[in-house]
Each structure stands twice: as C-alpha cells, then as structure tokens.
Short mmCIF file of C-alpha atoms in Angstrom, two decimals:
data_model
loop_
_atom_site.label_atom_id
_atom_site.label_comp_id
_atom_site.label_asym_id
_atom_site.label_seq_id
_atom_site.Cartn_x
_atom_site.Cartn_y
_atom_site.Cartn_z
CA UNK A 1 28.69 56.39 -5.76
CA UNK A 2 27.55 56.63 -2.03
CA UNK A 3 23.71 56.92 -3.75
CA UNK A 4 24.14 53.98 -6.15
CA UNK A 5 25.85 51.84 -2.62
CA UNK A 6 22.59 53.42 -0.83
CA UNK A 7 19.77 52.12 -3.83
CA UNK A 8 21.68 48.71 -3.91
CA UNK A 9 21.21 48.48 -0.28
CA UNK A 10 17.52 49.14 -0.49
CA UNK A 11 17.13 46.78 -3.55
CA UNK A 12 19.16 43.75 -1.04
CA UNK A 13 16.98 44.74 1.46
CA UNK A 14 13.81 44.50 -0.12
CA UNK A 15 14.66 41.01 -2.22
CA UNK A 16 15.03 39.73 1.49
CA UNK A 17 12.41 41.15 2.99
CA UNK A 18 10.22 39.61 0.27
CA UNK A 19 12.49 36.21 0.48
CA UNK A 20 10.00 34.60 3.32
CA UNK A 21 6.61 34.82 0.75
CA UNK A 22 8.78 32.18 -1.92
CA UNK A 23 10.16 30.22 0.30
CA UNK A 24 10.14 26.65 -0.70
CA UNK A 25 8.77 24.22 1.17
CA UNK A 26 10.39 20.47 0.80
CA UNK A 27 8.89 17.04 1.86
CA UNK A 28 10.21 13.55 1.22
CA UNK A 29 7.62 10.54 0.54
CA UNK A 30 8.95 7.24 1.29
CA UNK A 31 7.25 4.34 -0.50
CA UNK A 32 8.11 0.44 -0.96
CA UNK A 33 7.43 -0.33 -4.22
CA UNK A 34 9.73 0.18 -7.70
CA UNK A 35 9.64 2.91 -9.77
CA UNK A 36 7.44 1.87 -12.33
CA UNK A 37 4.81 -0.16 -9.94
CA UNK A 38 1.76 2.06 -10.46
CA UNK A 39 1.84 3.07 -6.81
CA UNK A 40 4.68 4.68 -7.43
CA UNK A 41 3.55 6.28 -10.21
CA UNK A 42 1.25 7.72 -9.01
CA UNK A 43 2.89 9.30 -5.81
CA UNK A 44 5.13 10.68 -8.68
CA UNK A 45 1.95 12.21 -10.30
CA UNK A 46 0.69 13.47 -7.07
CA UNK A 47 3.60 15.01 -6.03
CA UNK A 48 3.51 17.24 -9.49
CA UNK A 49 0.04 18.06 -9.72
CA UNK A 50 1.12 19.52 -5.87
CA UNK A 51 4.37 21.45 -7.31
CA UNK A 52 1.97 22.66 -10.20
CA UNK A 53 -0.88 23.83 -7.89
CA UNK A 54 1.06 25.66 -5.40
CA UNK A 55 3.64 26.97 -8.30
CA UNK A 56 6.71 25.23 -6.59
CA UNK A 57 5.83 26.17 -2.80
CA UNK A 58 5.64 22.87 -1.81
CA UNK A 59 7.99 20.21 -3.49
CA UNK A 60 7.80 16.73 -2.63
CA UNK A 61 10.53 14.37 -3.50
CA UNK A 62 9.07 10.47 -4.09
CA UNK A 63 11.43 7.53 -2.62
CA UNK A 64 10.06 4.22 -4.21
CA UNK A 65 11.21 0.74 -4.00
CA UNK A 66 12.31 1.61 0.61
CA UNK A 67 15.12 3.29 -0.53
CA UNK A 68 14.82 5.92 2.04
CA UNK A 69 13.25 3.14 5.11
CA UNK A 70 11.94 0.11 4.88
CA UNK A 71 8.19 -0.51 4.04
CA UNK A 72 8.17 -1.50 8.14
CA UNK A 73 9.68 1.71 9.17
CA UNK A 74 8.25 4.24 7.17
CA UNK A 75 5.08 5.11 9.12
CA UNK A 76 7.59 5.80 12.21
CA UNK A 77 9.43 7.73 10.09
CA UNK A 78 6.47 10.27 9.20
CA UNK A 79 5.28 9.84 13.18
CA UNK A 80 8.59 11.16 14.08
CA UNK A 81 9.02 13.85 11.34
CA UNK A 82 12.09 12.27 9.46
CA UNK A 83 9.92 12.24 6.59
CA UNK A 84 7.22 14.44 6.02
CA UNK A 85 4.95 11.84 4.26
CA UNK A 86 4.79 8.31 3.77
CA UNK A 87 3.07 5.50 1.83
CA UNK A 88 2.81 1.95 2.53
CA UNK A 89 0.73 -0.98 2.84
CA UNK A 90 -1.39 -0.13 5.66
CA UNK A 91 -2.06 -3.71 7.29
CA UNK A 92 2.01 -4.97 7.82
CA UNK A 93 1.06 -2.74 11.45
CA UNK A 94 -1.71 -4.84 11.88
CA UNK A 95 0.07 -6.24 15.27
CA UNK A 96 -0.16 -2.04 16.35
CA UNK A 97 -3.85 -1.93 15.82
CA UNK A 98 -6.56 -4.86 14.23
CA UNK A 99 -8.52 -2.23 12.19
CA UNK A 100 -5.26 -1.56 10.10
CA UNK A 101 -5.75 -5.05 8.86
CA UNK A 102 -9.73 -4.57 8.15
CA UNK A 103 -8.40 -4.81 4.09
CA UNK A 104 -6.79 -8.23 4.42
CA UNK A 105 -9.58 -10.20 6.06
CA UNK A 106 -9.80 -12.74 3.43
CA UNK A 107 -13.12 -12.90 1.15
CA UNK A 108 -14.72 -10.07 3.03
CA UNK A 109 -14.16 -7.90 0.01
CA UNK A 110 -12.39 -9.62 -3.40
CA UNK A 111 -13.19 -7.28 -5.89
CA UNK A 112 -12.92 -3.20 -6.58
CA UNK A 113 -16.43 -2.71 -6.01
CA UNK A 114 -16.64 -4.19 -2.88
CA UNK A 115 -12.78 -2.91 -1.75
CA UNK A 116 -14.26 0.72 -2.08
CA UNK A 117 -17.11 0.32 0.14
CA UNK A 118 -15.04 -1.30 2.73
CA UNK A 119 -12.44 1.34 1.92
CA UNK A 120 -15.59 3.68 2.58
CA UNK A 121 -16.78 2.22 5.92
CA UNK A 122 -13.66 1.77 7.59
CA UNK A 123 -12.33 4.98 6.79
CA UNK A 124 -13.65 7.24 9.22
CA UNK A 125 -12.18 5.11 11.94
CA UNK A 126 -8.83 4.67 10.43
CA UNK A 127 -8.24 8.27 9.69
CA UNK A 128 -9.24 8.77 13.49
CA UNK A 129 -6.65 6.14 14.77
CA UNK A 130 -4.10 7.69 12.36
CA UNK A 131 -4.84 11.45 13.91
CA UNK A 132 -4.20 10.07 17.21
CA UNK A 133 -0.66 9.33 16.34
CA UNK A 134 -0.25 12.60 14.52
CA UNK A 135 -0.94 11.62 11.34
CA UNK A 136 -3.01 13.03 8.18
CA UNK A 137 -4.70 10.11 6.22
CA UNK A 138 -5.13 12.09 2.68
CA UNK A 139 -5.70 8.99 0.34
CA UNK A 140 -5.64 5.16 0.06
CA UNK A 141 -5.31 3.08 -3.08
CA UNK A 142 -5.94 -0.75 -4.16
CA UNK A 143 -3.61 -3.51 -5.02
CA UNK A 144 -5.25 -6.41 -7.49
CA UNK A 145 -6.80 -9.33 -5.76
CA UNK A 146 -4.72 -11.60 -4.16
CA UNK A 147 -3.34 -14.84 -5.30
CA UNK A 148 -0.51 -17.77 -4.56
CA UNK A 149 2.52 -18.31 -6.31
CA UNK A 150 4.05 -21.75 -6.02
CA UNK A 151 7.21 -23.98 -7.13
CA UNK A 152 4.49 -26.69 -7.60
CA UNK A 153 0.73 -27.56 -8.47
CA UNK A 154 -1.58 -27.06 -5.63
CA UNK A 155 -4.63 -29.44 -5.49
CA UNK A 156 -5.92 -28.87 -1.88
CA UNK A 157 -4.70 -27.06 1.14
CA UNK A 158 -3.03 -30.15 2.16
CA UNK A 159 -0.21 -29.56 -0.85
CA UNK A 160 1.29 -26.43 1.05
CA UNK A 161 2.48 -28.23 4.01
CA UNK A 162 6.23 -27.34 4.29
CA UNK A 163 6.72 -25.01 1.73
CA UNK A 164 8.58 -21.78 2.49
CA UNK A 165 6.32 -19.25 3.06
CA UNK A 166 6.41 -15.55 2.69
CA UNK A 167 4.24 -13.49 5.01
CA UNK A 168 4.08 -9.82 5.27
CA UNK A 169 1.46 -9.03 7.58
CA UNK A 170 -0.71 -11.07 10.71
CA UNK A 171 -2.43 -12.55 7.57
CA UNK A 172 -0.24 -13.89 5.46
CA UNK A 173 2.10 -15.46 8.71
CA UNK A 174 -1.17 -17.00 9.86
CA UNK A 175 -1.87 -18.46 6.46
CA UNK A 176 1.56 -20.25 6.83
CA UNK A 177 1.14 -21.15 10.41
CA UNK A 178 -2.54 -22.94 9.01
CA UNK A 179 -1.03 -25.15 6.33
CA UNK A 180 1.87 -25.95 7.83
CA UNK A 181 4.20 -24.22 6.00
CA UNK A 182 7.01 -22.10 7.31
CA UNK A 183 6.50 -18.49 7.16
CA UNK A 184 9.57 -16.57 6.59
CA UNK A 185 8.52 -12.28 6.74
CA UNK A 186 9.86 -10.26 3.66
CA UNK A 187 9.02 -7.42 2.36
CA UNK A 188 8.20 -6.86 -1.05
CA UNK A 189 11.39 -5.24 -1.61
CA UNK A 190 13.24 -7.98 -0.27
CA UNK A 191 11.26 -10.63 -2.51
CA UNK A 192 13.00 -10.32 -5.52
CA UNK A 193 16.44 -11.98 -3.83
CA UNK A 194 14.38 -14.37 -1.65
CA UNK A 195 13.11 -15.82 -4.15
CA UNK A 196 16.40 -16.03 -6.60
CA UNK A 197 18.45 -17.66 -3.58
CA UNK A 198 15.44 -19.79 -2.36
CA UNK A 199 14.46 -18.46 1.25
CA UNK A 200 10.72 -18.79 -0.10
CA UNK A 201 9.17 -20.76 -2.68
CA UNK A 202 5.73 -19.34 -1.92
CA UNK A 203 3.62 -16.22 -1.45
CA UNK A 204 0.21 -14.59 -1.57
CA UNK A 205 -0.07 -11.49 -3.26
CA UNK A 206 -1.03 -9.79 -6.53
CA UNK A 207 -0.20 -10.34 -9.66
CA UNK A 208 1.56 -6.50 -9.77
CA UNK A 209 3.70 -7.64 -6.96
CA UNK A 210 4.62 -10.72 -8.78
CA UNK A 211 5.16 -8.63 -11.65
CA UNK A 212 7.28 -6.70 -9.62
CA UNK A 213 9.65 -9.51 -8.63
CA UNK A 214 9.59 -11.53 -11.76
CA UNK A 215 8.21 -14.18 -9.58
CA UNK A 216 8.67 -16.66 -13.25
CA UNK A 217 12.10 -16.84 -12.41
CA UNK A 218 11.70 -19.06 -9.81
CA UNK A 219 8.11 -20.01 -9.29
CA UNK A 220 6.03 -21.69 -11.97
CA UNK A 221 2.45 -21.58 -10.57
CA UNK A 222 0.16 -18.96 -10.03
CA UNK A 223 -3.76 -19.57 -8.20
CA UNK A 224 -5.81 -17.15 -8.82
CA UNK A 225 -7.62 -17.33 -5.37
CA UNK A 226 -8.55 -13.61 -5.10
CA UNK A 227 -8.57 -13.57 -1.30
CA UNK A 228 -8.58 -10.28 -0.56
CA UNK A 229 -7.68 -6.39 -1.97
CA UNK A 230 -5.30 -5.07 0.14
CA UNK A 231 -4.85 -1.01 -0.03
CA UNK A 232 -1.56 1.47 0.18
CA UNK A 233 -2.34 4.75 2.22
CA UNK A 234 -0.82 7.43 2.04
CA UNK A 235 -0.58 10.07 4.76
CA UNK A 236 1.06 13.09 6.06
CA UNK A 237 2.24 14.43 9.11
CA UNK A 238 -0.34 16.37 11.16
CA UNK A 239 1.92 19.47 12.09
CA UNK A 240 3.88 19.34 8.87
CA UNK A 241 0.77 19.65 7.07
CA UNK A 242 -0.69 22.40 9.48
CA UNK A 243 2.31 24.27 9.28
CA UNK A 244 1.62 25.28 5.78
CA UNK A 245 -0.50 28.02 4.40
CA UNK A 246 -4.23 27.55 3.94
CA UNK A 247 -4.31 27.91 -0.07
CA UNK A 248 -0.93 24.87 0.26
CA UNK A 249 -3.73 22.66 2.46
CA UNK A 250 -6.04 23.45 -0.03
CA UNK A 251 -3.97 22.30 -2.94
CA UNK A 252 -2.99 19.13 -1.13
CA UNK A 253 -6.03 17.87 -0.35
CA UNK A 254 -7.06 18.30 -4.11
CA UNK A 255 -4.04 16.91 -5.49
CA UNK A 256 -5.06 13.71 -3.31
CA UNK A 257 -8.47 13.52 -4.19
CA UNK A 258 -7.41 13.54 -7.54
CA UNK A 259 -4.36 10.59 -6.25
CA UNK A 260 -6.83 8.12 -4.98
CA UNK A 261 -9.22 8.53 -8.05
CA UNK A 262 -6.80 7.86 -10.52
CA UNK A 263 -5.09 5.22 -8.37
CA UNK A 264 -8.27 2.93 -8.48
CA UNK A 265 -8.39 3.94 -12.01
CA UNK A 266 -4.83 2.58 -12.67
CA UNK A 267 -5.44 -0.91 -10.89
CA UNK A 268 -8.50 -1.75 -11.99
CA UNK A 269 -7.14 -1.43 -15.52
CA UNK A 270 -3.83 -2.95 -15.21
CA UNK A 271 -5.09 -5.93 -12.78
CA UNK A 272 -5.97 -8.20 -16.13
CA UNK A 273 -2.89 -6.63 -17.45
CA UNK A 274 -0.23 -7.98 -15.08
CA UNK A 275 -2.33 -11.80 -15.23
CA UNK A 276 -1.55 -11.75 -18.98
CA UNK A 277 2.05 -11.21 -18.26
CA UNK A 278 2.49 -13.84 -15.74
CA UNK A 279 1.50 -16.07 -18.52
CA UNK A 280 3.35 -14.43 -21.06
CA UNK A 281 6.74 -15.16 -18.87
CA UNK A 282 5.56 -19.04 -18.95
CA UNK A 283 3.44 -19.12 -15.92
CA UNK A 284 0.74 -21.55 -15.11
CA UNK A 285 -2.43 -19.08 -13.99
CA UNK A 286 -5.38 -20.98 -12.85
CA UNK A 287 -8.24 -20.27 -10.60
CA UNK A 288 -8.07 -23.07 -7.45
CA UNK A 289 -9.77 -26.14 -8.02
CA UNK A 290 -12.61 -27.05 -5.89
CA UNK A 291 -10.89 -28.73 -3.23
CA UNK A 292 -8.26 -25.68 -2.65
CA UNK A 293 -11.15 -22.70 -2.65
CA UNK A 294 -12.62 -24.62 -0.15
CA UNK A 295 -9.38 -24.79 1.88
CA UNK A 296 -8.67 -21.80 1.52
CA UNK A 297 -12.40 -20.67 2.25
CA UNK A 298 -11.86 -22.39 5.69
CA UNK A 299 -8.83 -20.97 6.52
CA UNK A 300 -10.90 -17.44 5.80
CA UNK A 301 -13.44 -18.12 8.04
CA UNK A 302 -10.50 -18.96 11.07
CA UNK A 303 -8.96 -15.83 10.15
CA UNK A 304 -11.94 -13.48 10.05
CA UNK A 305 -13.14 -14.79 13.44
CA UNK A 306 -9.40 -14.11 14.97
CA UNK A 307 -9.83 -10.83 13.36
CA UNK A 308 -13.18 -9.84 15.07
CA UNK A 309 -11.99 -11.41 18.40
CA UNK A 310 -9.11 -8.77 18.00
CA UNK A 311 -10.90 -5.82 16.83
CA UNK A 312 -13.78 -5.74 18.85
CA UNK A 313 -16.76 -3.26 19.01
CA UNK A 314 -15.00 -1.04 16.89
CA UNK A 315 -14.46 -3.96 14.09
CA UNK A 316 -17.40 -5.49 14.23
CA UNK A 317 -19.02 -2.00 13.69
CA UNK A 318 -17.04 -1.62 10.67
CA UNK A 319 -18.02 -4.83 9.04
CA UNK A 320 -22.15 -4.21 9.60
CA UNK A 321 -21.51 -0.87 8.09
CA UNK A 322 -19.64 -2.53 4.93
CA UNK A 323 -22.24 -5.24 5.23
CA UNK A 324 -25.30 -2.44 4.60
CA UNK A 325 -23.93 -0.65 1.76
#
C-alpha cells in the first residue's frame, strides 16, 4: 500500500512538474464590427489558424460587433493590457496622431491597388508610432471604397446643408462641418439605432458598413463617390506578445501574414457584392453627378491640405513615397 501511495506520489509529481510546458495561453481580441462582417471573419479565421499552429498554446477568443469596448476604447484597452489584442479602424485616433488618418485622406487612394501601396508606404511609420505606445502592428485590412447614404437625392454639395450627419473620424466630422450639415459621432455599432430613431439621416462609408446596418431601412440613396479606402489594423500588445515562446511568435506572425492576405482577398471580392445588395433592398446606387464629384473633389483638396498642415515632415514623406510607387 505504502509503495502504491509512494508511485502515485511520483506520478502527481511528475504530471505537475510537466504542467508548465502545456500551459495555455489565453488572449481576447476586441473588434467593432458584427459577426458575419468579413472583418470579423476573418479575426475568427486568424485566431484558428493560431490555435492550429501552436496546437492550442495560444487561444484567442474574438469579440465582434464592441461587445467587449467600444470601437473608441479598444486600442486603450490593448495599451493597458485589458485585452491582449485589438482591431479597429485605425483613423477614429486620428485627433492622437495625423498619420493614423493617412487612409482617409480623400481621393489620395480610391481603389485596392492604390490602398496597398499607401498601405505599403505608410506602414513603416505607423508600426513605429504604434511600438512607441507598446504596441505590435501584425496586419491591416481594407474596407470597400467609400460612399454617401442619404434620405434624399443629392445633386451638388449644396443639397447636404442641414442634414444629420454621421462622422466617425477628423474626416468624416469635417465633411459635415464643410456642407453645413450637423455632424453627430457614432460608431458603427451604434448606427444601426441612429438611424431607426433618426439621430442621422446621412453617412459616408462603405457599402459593407451599410450592409451592416441595413442602412434601406431608413435611407433611400446611396452615391457611389469612392472617396477613400479606409483600413482595420490589427495589433497586439508588445510584452504580451514577447512574453511568449519563440516557435508561438513564430506562428503568430504567420497566421497574420496569412490574415491580411486573405483579408484583401475577401473585400475586394465582396465590395461589388454588398453594391448589388443595396439595390436588391430597394436602394437607389448611383455614381455622383458632375456637379457633386466636383464638390466633393473640393472638399478633398481642403481636407488633404489640413491633413499635411497636421502631419508634417513625416506626412508629407509618406505621400512622395506613395506618390513613387
């Protein structure tokens, strides 16, 4: 009896001794957008390939549509180490830094080709501004190109005066503050009942987020201006993601190399996709007419010359490398 006590002991004592080599590691990844937006997908993709390639080491756990913070607070959140990683739409901290805006200068870059090699030149700088706050930046993907949804037809610029206006970044309030409308910040998971009790009746964004909201519900218009291609990056934080092993690292960094190709993949594809639904729900989709491009065209050329005021050296550098690819 006392030998079989004795062997159990030694068989405890060695499960424990080997329990530190499986531990389990566990993240959380907040994100803004709904389950099935393909951002979100994709995190959810990401985060298995991870769990495959490091055979359950590392598990991540996805929170889509802010249910874990707001889009606004998440970055603090992964500063701070409440969550381990975070996604969100990179130029809503704008105000924090100009060069997290470079993505939403309007008709600097307007389609995917163009949105990579920005993505491309400003990179470097971005991932250097993130380190500084002790943050990883491990991969960044595209919305579609930006339009406007409105309760009524658009002919010029002029039409927008006094409409309810939603901003979500420097942009987008500026936008308002042009035309004359009045901007009213919400976030896109906010939208949906903004729009249903009639806080906005107007908003630039793509046709995914409109998707998203079911922006037919209540608007009825949809201009096809394609003003800019914002991006969603996704990052980690620097001493979480030191603190693991090197073959973890390893199988991170993969995993989001593998993210950010097949998140480009995914919008370029469905971009057409979500148009032909805004239709489908009854939606007038147009490109502008003359008079409006132009407007808006001016408006671009106002914001792009606030933006370079802001940014500086550092953004003007950024632009002449985008400008030589």
């Amino acid at each position: 009896m006392t030998y079989r006590l004795l062997l159990s002991g030694l068989i405890a004592g060695a499960l424990l001794a080997a329990a530190p080599a499986m531990a389990q590691t566990k993240w959380n990844l907040p994100a803004a957008y709904p389950i099935d937006n393909p951002h979100s997908e994709n995190l959810a993709a990401f985060a298995k390939d991870v769990e495959a390639a490091t055979s359950g080491k590392l598990l991540i756990t996805v929170h889509p549509n802010a249910s874990l913070f707001k889009a606004p607070d998440i970055k603090r959140a992964v500063v701070t180490g409440q969550a381990q990683m975070g996604e969100l739409l990179l130029s809503i901290h704008e105000n924090e830094d100009p060069v997290f805006g470079i993505d939403v200068v309007p008709f600097l870059a307007t389609s995917f080709p163009q949105a990579m090699k920005l993505y491309q030149a400003s990179k470097p700088l971005i991932a250097k501004k993130l380190d500084a706050q002790g943050l990883k930046l491990l991969f960044a993907v595209p919305w579609a190109p930006q339009g406007v949804y409105v309760n009524k037809p658009l002919a010029s610029i002029e039409d927008m005066k006094g409409l309810k206006w939603r901003a979500y970044n420097v942009g987008t309030a500026r936008i308002g503050e042009l035309v004359g409308a009045q901007s009213v910040t919400i976030q896109a998971a906010e939208l949906p009942q903004a729009l249903a009790t009639g806080v906005v009746n107007s908003f630039m964004s793509s046709g995914g987020t409109g998707y998203d909201s079911k922006a037919w519900e209540s608007l009825k218009y949809f201009y096809d201006v394609q003003a800019w291609i914002p991006k969603d990056y996704t990052f980690v934080n620097k001493a979480a993601f030191e603190a693991l092993d090197k073959p973890t690292q390893e199988a991170v960094l993969k995993a989001a190399a593998t993210a950010e190709t097949r998140g480009w993949k995914a919008w370029e594809e469905k971009a057409n996709w979500y148009i032909d639904q805004l239709k489908a729900k009854g939606m007038t989709v147009e490109p502008p007419s003359p008079a409006l491009k132009a407007g808006f065209e001016k408006i671009g050329e106002q914001l792009t010359a606030d933006w370079l005021k802001k940014a500086g050296p550092d953004g003007q550098a950024v632009i002449d490398a985008y400008k030589k690819m």
